[in-house]
Amino acid sequence: MTARRPARASLVDTVALGALVFVPTFAQGPILRRRRMVGLAARWDTNDWACRLLRRLRGKHGTGPLLVKVLHRRVLLLLSPRDARQALEQTTVSLTAASRDKVAALGHFEPGAVLLSRGLVRQDRRRFNESVLDYPGTDHRLCPEFDAVIRAEAATLISRTTGRGAELTWDEFVRTYRRIVRRVVLGDVAEDDERLTALLNGLRADANWFRLRPRRHAVREQLWERVLGYLDEGSGGLAACVADAPRTARTLPQAQAQHWLFAFDAAPIATYLALGLLAGHPEKSRTDHDYLRACVRESLRLWPTTLAILRDTTRRTTWSDGSTVPVGTAVVYYSSYFHRDDSRLPYADRFEPEVWLDGRAAEDWALAPFSRGPAECPGQHVVLFTSATLLSALLDQGLRQVGGVRLTPDAPLPRTADHHALRFA
Ligand code: HEM
């Protein structure tokens, strides 16, 4: 029996995908957001273009994956929840999370991170990450200390802004969140180390260009040495848990810590948008911890910070329609398409944090703000705790939104949001 090939995108489909999916994703900065481009994308709601196009292609070609050929590259676009599940579940079996494109981007600042590793080395680094992050437990052993740090930083933020009658803006918010990240990851000694954040962000800006920008090895070395200094001191925060974690000569703790700092940077976006959602839905404003964690997950469902999850096939893989693709095919899970599929999800364009508490979203593998399967985010509970604690401290102030798009139940929520524009008083 000859193997079936997946449906193939026509030239017109390929051009449309380039213009409506690839260009807006690339322009906004997949690794470090570009403020102006995010503003433009939100004004035009480019994620809505992408979702509509992918639904049209599903109508035209069926629910099996769609093969897009660009020059010598083969890219498989997932269109059904079943295939999304397979790609995530079979990671490390017949697909790798260390895809060529991901290595090209993240390799600028964290070669050696678990997400870019394969085989036994990956297992070694995953074990280390799970141990430091207390995964899959929902409450990290240092939660009481993190709680004190977050509440102290929230109080300073309030006294600097709304407490003085000034507005809470994105710039103030992210400055505070980044201090919290340095304290949670590396301990209090790192709280003022803005140079560290600047070095990392410089390399993340390079990563936005994948291989089009040369690697700056000297800057990366500088960054790694700085991080290693904190880890060697066992200074506090997650760094203090490193000494107890299982490791070998191949673990490279500084590359893993590098990833924690980078990954944490999605959190202020999701948290600030969650603040906007709660301000726009006063009837849903509750401050218990599990509910606020669900609100942050819901913010990530509505506006995923990981715009696409990438895999490469490492074995010949068969999909839901019986088609197969060869080794080395890039596989794309485009987050907004699955998270906002209104043909499947009655709550697609509404703020409905309850879906993360009653099992509806948790059991649906196509909803994957923290990915799923063997590469699922082991830092999710730490980040959800951090964001929920900060939200509860800010909500106690009775904030209301005074700038930016209102995220209310009066109309379907936009599929692209500009977090920079929100302001609260
Ligand atoms: C809102 C914040 C975050 C989001 C949305 C997020 C999302 C994700 C996603 C989607 C992946 C999987 C990527 C893939 O499958 O290719 C991932 C992996 C990972 N995340 Fe997070 N993450 C966040 C914060 C964090 C934090 C704070 C940490 C650590 C402190 C962390 C640690 C990791 C690690 C170590 C991996 C790699 C897992 C592996 O390859 O096995 N993440 N994250």
Coordinates of C-alpha atoms and ligand atoms in Angstrom, one line a residue:
M1 CA 0.0 0.0 0.0
T2 CA 1.4 3.4 -0.9
A3 CA 1.5 6.0 1.8
R4 CA -1.1 8.8 1.5
R5 CA 0.2 12.3 1.2
P6 CA -1.4 15.2 3.2
A7 CA -3.5 17.8 1.3
R8 CA -1.2 20.3 -0.2
A9 CA -1.7 24.1 0.0
S10 CA -2.0 25.7 -3.5
L11 CA 0.2 28.7 -4.4
V12 CA -2.6 31.1 -3.6
D13 CA -3.1 29.4 -0.2
T14 CA 0.6 29.6 0.5
V15 CA 0.8 33.3 -0.3
A16 CA -2.3 33.9 1.9
L17 CA -0.7 32.0 4.7
G18 CA 2.5 34.0 4.3
A19 CA 0.7 37.3 4.4
L20 CA -1.9 36.6 7.0
V21 CA -0.2 34.2 9.4
F22 CA 3.6 34.3 9.0
V23 CA 4.2 38.1 8.4
P24 CA 2.1 39.3 11.4
T25 CA 3.6 36.7 13.7
F26 CA 7.1 37.5 12.6
A27 CA 6.5 41.3 12.7
Q28 CA 5.2 41.3 16.3
G29 CA 8.3 39.5 17.5
P30 CA 7.8 35.9 18.4
I31 CA 10.5 36.0 21.1
L32 CA 10.5 39.7 22.2
R33 CA 7.4 41.7 21.4
R34 CA 7.9 44.9 19.3
R35 CA 5.6 47.5 20.8
R36 CA 4.6 49.3 17.6
M37 CA 4.0 46.1 15.7
V38 CA 1.8 44.7 18.5
G39 CA -0.2 48.0 18.4
L40 CA -0.7 47.6 14.6
A41 CA -1.5 43.9 14.9
A42 CA -4.2 44.8 17.5
R43 CA -5.6 47.6 15.5
W44 CA -6.1 45.3 12.5
D45 CA -6.8 42.2 14.7
T46 CA -4.4 40.1 12.6
N47 CA -5.1 37.0 14.7
D48 CA -8.6 37.1 13.4
W49 CA -7.4 37.1 9.8
A50 CA -5.2 34.1 10.6
C51 CA -8.1 32.2 12.3
R52 CA -10.5 32.9 9.5
L53 CA -7.9 31.8 6.9
L54 CA -7.2 28.5 8.7
R55 CA -10.9 27.8 9.0
R56 CA -11.4 28.5 5.3
L57 CA -8.5 26.1 4.5
R58 CA -10.0 23.5 6.8
G59 CA -13.3 23.9 4.9
K60 CA -11.5 23.5 1.6
H61 CA -9.0 20.7 2.3
G62 CA -10.6 18.8 5.3
T63 CA -9.5 18.5 8.9
G64 CA -6.3 16.6 8.1
P65 CA -3.0 18.5 8.3
L66 CA -2.1 20.8 5.4
L67 CA 1.3 20.6 3.8
V68 CA 2.8 23.9 2.8
K69 CA 6.0 23.9 0.7
V70 CA 8.2 26.9 0.8
L71 CA 11.4 26.6 -1.3
H72 CA 13.0 23.5 0.1
R73 CA 11.0 23.5 3.4
R74 CA 8.1 21.3 4.2
V75 CA 5.8 22.7 6.8
L76 CA 2.7 20.8 8.1
L77 CA 0.0 23.0 9.5
L78 CA -2.3 21.2 12.0
L79 CA -6.0 21.8 11.7
S80 CA -7.7 19.3 13.9
P81 CA -7.7 18.9 17.7
R82 CA -6.8 15.2 17.2
D83 CA -3.7 16.0 15.3
A84 CA -2.8 18.7 17.8
R85 CA -3.0 16.1 20.5
Q86 CA -0.9 13.7 18.6
A87 CA 1.8 16.2 17.9
L88 CA 2.0 17.2 21.6
E89 CA 1.6 13.7 23.0
Q90 CA 4.2 12.1 20.7
T91 CA 6.8 14.7 21.4
T92 CA 10.1 12.9 22.2
V93 CA 8.6 9.7 20.5
S94 CA 8.1 10.7 16.8
L95 CA 8.5 14.5 17.0
T96 CA 11.0 16.7 18.8
A97 CA 10.4 20.0 20.6
A98 CA 13.9 21.0 19.6
S99 CA 12.8 21.9 16.1
R100 CA 15.2 23.6 13.7
D101 CA 13.4 26.9 13.8
K102 CA 13.2 27.0 17.6
V103 CA 16.9 26.2 17.9
A104 CA 17.6 29.0 15.3
A105 CA 15.8 31.5 17.5
L106 CA 16.4 30.4 21.2
G107 CA 19.9 29.3 20.4
H108 CA 20.9 33.0 20.5
F109 CA 20.7 33.0 24.3
E110 CA 20.0 29.5 25.7
P111 CA 21.6 26.7 23.7
G112 CA 21.6 23.8 26.2
A113 CA 18.1 24.6 27.6
V114 CA 15.9 21.5 27.9
L115 CA 13.6 22.8 25.2
L116 CA 16.4 22.7 22.7
S117 CA 17.7 19.3 23.8
R118 CA 17.1 15.8 22.6
G119 CA 17.5 12.2 23.8
L120 CA 19.2 11.3 27.0
V121 CA 20.5 14.9 27.5
R122 CA 16.9 16.1 27.3
Q123 CA 15.8 13.6 30.0
D124 CA 18.7 14.7 32.2
R125 CA 17.7 18.4 31.9
R126 CA 14.0 17.8 32.2
R127 CA 14.6 15.9 35.5
F128 CA 16.6 18.9 36.8
N129 CA 13.9 21.4 35.8
E130 CA 11.1 19.4 37.3
S131 CA 13.1 19.1 40.6
V132 CA 13.9 22.8 40.9
L133 CA 10.4 23.8 39.9
D134 CA 8.6 21.2 42.1
Y135 CA 6.7 20.1 39.0
P136 CA 3.9 18.8 38.9
G137 CA 3.0 20.0 42.4
T138 CA 0.8 23.1 42.3
D139 CA 2.5 24.9 45.2
H140 CA 6.3 25.3 45.1
R141 CA 8.1 24.8 48.4
L142 CA 9.1 28.5 48.3
C143 CA 5.6 29.8 47.9
P144 CA 5.4 31.5 51.3
E145 CA 8.7 33.4 50.5
F146 CA 7.5 34.3 47.0
D147 CA 4.2 35.5 48.4
A148 CA 6.1 38.0 50.7
V149 CA 8.2 39.2 47.8
I150 CA 5.3 39.7 45.4
R151 CA 3.2 41.5 48.0
A152 CA 6.0 43.8 48.9
E153 CA 6.7 44.7 45.3
A154 CA 2.9 45.2 44.7
A155 CA 2.8 47.6 47.6
T156 CA 5.7 49.6 46.2
L157 CA 4.0 49.7 42.8
I158 CA 0.8 50.9 44.3
S159 CA 2.5 53.6 46.3
R160 CA 4.4 54.8 43.2
T161 CA 1.3 54.9 41.0
T162 CA -2.4 54.6 41.9
G163 CA -1.7 55.3 45.6
R164 CA -0.4 58.7 44.6
G165 CA -3.4 59.3 42.2
A166 CA -1.3 58.5 39.1
E167 CA -2.3 55.8 36.6
L168 CA -0.9 52.3 36.5
T169 CA 0.7 51.9 33.1
W170 CA 2.3 48.9 31.3
D171 CA 5.8 50.4 31.8
E172 CA 5.4 50.6 35.5
F173 CA 3.8 47.2 35.7
V174 CA 6.4 45.4 33.7
R175 CA 9.2 47.1 35.7
T176 CA 7.8 45.7 38.9
Y177 CA 7.1 42.3 37.4
R178 CA 10.7 42.0 36.2
R179 CA 12.0 42.8 39.7
I180 CA 9.7 40.1 41.0
V181 CA 11.1 37.7 38.4
R182 CA 14.7 38.4 39.3
R183 CA 13.9 37.9 43.0
V184 CA 11.8 34.7 42.4
V185 CA 14.4 33.1 40.1
L186 CA 17.7 34.4 41.5
G187 CA 16.9 35.7 44.9
D188 CA 16.8 39.2 46.5
V189 CA 20.4 40.0 45.6
A190 CA 19.3 40.2 42.0
E191 CA 16.4 42.5 42.5
D192 CA 18.1 45.6 41.1
D193 CA 20.2 43.8 38.4
E194 CA 18.6 45.5 35.4
R195 CA 21.7 44.9 33.4
L196 CA 20.9 41.2 33.5
T197 CA 17.4 41.8 32.0
A198 CA 18.9 44.2 29.5
L199 CA 21.5 41.6 28.3
L200 CA 18.8 39.0 28.0
N201 CA 16.4 41.3 26.1
G202 CA 19.2 42.3 23.7
L203 CA 19.7 38.6 22.8
R204 CA 16.0 38.0 22.6
A205 CA 15.7 40.8 20.1
D206 CA 18.4 39.0 18.0
A207 CA 16.3 35.8 18.4
N208 CA 13.4 37.5 16.7
W209 CA 15.5 37.3 13.5
F210 CA 16.2 33.5 13.8
R211 CA 19.4 32.9 11.8
L212 CA 19.2 36.2 9.9
R213 CA 21.2 37.8 12.8
P214 CA 24.6 36.4 13.7
R215 CA 25.1 34.9 17.2
R216 CA 26.7 37.3 19.7
H217 CA 28.7 34.7 21.6
A218 CA 30.6 37.3 23.8
V219 CA 27.3 38.8 25.1
R220 CA 25.9 35.4 25.8
E221 CA 29.0 34.4 27.7
Q222 CA 28.6 37.6 29.8
L223 CA 25.0 36.8 30.5
W224 CA 25.7 33.2 31.5
E225 CA 28.5 34.2 33.8
R226 CA 26.2 36.6 35.6
V227 CA 23.6 33.9 36.0
L228 CA 26.1 31.3 37.1
G229 CA 27.4 33.7 39.7
Y230 CA 23.9 33.8 41.3
L231 CA 23.5 30.0 41.0
D232 CA 26.9 29.4 42.6
E233 CA 26.1 31.6 45.5
G234 CA 22.8 29.7 45.9
S235 CA 21.5 33.3 46.4
G236 CA 17.8 32.6 47.0
G237 CA 14.7 32.0 45.0
L238 CA 14.8 29.1 42.6
A239 CA 18.6 29.4 42.5
A240 CA 18.5 28.1 46.1
C241 CA 16.9 24.9 45.0
V242 CA 19.6 24.1 42.4
A243 CA 22.0 22.5 44.8
D244 CA 19.4 19.8 45.8
A245 CA 18.4 19.0 42.2
P246 CA 19.8 15.9 40.4
R247 CA 22.4 16.9 37.9
T248 CA 25.2 15.5 35.8
A249 CA 28.0 17.1 33.8
R250 CA 25.6 17.7 31.0
T251 CA 22.8 19.5 32.9
L252 CA 24.1 23.0 32.4
P253 CA 22.1 24.7 35.2
Q254 CA 22.8 28.2 33.9
A255 CA 21.2 27.4 30.6
Q256 CA 18.1 26.1 32.4
A257 CA 18.0 29.2 34.6
Q258 CA 18.4 31.3 31.5
H259 CA 15.2 29.7 30.2
W260 CA 13.3 30.4 33.5
L261 CA 14.2 34.2 33.2
F262 CA 13.1 34.2 29.5
A263 CA 10.0 32.2 30.0
F264 CA 8.8 34.3 32.9
D265 CA 8.7 37.3 30.6
A266 CA 5.4 36.1 29.1
A267 CA 3.8 36.4 32.5
P268 CA 3.4 40.2 32.8
I269 CA 1.6 40.3 29.4
A270 CA -0.9 37.6 30.5
T271 CA -1.3 39.1 34.0
Y272 CA -1.9 42.6 32.7
L273 CA -4.5 41.5 30.2
A274 CA -6.1 39.4 33.0
L275 CA -6.3 42.6 35.0
G276 CA -8.0 44.2 32.0
L277 CA -10.4 41.3 31.7
L278 CA -11.3 41.4 35.4
A279 CA -11.8 45.2 35.3
G280 CA -14.1 44.7 32.3
H281 CA -16.1 42.0 33.9
P282 CA -16.9 43.2 37.5
E283 CA -19.4 40.4 37.8
K284 CA -16.5 37.9 37.6
S285 CA -14.2 39.8 40.0
R286 CA -13.2 37.3 42.7
T287 CA -9.9 37.1 44.5
D288 CA -9.5 33.5 45.6
H289 CA -6.2 32.0 44.4
D290 CA -7.5 29.1 42.3
Y291 CA -9.9 31.4 40.5
L292 CA -7.2 34.0 39.8
R293 CA -4.9 31.2 38.4
A294 CA -7.7 30.2 36.1
C295 CA -8.1 33.9 35.0
V296 CA -4.4 33.9 34.0
R297 CA -4.8 30.7 32.1
E298 CA -7.9 32.1 30.4
S299 CA -6.0 35.3 29.5
L300 CA -3.4 33.0 27.9
R301 CA -6.1 31.1 26.1
L302 CA -7.6 34.3 24.7
W303 CA -4.2 35.8 23.8
P304 CA -1.6 33.1 23.8
T305 CA 1.9 34.4 24.4
T306 CA 3.4 31.4 22.7
L307 CA 2.1 32.3 19.2
A308 CA 2.8 28.9 17.7
I309 CA 4.2 25.6 19.1
L310 CA 6.7 24.1 16.8
R311 CA 7.8 20.5 16.3
D312 CA 9.9 18.6 13.8
T313 CA 9.2 15.0 12.9
T314 CA 11.9 12.6 13.9
R315 CA 10.1 9.5 12.5
R316 CA 7.7 9.0 9.6
T317 CA 4.4 10.1 11.2
T318 CA 0.8 9.2 10.3
W319 CA -2.0 11.7 10.9
S320 CA -5.7 11.6 11.5
D321 CA -6.6 11.4 7.8
G322 CA -4.1 8.5 7.3
S323 CA -1.5 10.7 5.6
T324 CA 2.1 10.5 6.4
V325 CA 5.0 12.9 6.3
P326 CA 8.7 12.1 6.2
V327 CA 11.3 12.8 8.9
G328 CA 12.4 16.5 9.2
T329 CA 9.0 18.0 8.4
A330 CA 8.3 21.1 10.5
V331 CA 4.9 20.9 12.3
V332 CA 3.0 24.0 13.4
Y333 CA 0.3 24.3 16.0
Y334 CA -1.0 27.9 15.6
S335 CA -2.3 28.7 19.1
S336 CA -5.0 31.3 18.3
Y337 CA -6.6 29.0 15.8
F338 CA -7.2 26.3 18.3
H339 CA -7.9 28.5 21.3
R340 CA -10.5 30.6 19.5
D341 CA -12.2 27.9 17.4
D342 CA -15.8 29.1 17.6
S343 CA -17.1 26.1 15.7
R344 CA -16.0 23.9 18.6
L345 CA -15.9 26.2 21.7
P346 CA -19.1 28.0 22.7
Y347 CA -16.9 30.3 24.9
A348 CA -14.3 30.9 22.2
D349 CA -14.4 34.7 22.3
R350 CA -15.7 35.2 25.8
F351 CA -13.9 35.6 29.1
E352 CA -14.8 32.3 30.9
P353 CA -12.2 31.4 33.5
E354 CA -14.6 28.8 34.9
V355 CA -13.6 26.5 32.0
W356 CA -10.2 26.0 33.7
L357 CA -11.9 25.0 36.9
D358 CA -14.7 22.6 35.8
G359 CA -12.6 20.4 33.5
R360 CA -13.9 21.7 30.1
A361 CA -10.6 23.3 29.1
A362 CA -8.2 21.3 31.2
E363 CA -9.3 18.1 29.4
D364 CA -9.1 19.6 25.9
W365 CA -5.7 19.0 24.5
A366 CA -6.2 21.5 21.7
L367 CA -6.1 24.3 24.4
A368 CA -2.5 24.4 25.2
P369 CA -1.2 27.8 26.5
F370 CA 1.5 25.8 28.5
S371 CA 1.8 23.1 25.8
R372 CA 0.9 19.5 26.8
G373 CA 2.6 16.1 26.9
P374 CA 6.3 15.5 27.6
A375 CA 7.4 19.1 26.9
E376 CA 4.5 20.7 28.9
C377 CA 5.7 23.7 30.8
P378 CA 7.1 22.6 34.2
G379 CA 7.2 26.2 35.3
Q380 CA 3.4 26.8 34.9
H381 CA 2.5 26.5 38.6
V382 CA 5.3 28.8 39.7
V383 CA 4.2 31.4 37.2
L384 CA 0.5 31.0 37.9
F385 CA 1.2 31.5 41.6
T386 CA 3.2 34.6 41.0
S387 CA 0.7 36.2 38.7
A388 CA -2.3 35.3 40.9
T389 CA -0.7 36.7 44.0
L390 CA 0.1 39.9 42.2
L391 CA -3.4 40.2 40.8
S392 CA -5.0 39.7 44.2
A393 CA -2.8 42.4 45.7
L394 CA -3.8 44.8 42.9
L395 CA -7.4 43.9 42.8
D396 CA -7.6 44.8 46.5
Q397 CA -7.1 48.4 45.3
G398 CA -10.4 48.4 43.3
L399 CA -8.7 49.3 40.1
R400 CA -10.7 50.4 37.1
Q401 CA -9.5 50.7 33.5
V402 CA -9.0 54.2 32.1
G403 CA -7.1 53.5 28.8
G404 CA -6.8 51.0 26.0
V405 CA -9.4 48.7 24.5
R406 CA -12.2 47.7 27.0
L407 CA -12.3 43.9 27.5
T408 CA -16.0 43.7 28.4
P409 CA -18.7 41.1 27.7
D410 CA -20.6 43.5 25.4
A411 CA -18.9 42.2 22.3
P412 CA -16.8 39.2 21.3
L413 CA -13.2 39.8 22.6
P414 CA -10.7 40.8 20.0
R415 CA -8.4 38.0 18.9
T416 CA -5.3 40.3 19.1
A417 CA -4.7 42.6 22.1
D418 CA -2.2 45.3 22.8
H419 CA -1.3 45.1 26.4
H420 CA 0.9 48.2 26.2
A421 CA -2.2 50.4 25.8
L422 CA -4.1 49.4 28.9
R423 CA -4.1 51.9 31.8
F424 CA -5.7 51.6 35.2
A425 CA -6.6 54.1 38.0
Ligands
HEM1 C1 3.1 32.8 31.3 C2 4.3 32.2 31.3 C3 4.7 31.0 30.6 C4 4.1 30.4 29.4 C5 2.9 30.9 28.6 C6 4.9 29.2 29.2 C7 4.6 28.4 28.1 C8 5.4 27.3 27.8 C9 5.2 26.5 26.6 C10 4.1 26.7 25.6 C11 6.2 25.5 26.6 C12 6.4 24.4 25.6 C13 6.9 24.9 24.4 C14 6.9 23.8 23.4 O1 6.1 22.8 23.6 O2 7.6 23.9 22.4 C15 7.0 25.8 27.8 C16 8.1 25.0 28.1 C17 8.9 25.2 29.2 N1 8.7 26.2 30.2 FE1 7.2 27.5 30.2 N2 5.9 29.1 30.1 C18 5.8 30.1 31.0 C19 6.6 30.3 32.1 C20 7.6 29.5 32.5 C21 8.4 29.7 33.7 C22 8.2 30.9 34.6 C23 9.3 28.7 33.7 C24 10.3 28.5 34.8 C25 10.4 29.1 35.9 C26 9.1 27.9 32.6 C27 9.8 26.8 32.3 C28 9.6 26.0 31.1 C29 10.5 25.0 30.7 C30 11.8 24.5 31.5 C31 10.1 24.5 29.5 C32 10.7 23.4 28.7 C33 10.0 22.1 28.9 C34 10.6 21.0 28.1 O3 11.1 21.2 27.0 O4 10.4 19.8 28.5 N3 8.0 28.4 31.9 N4 6.5 26.8 28.5

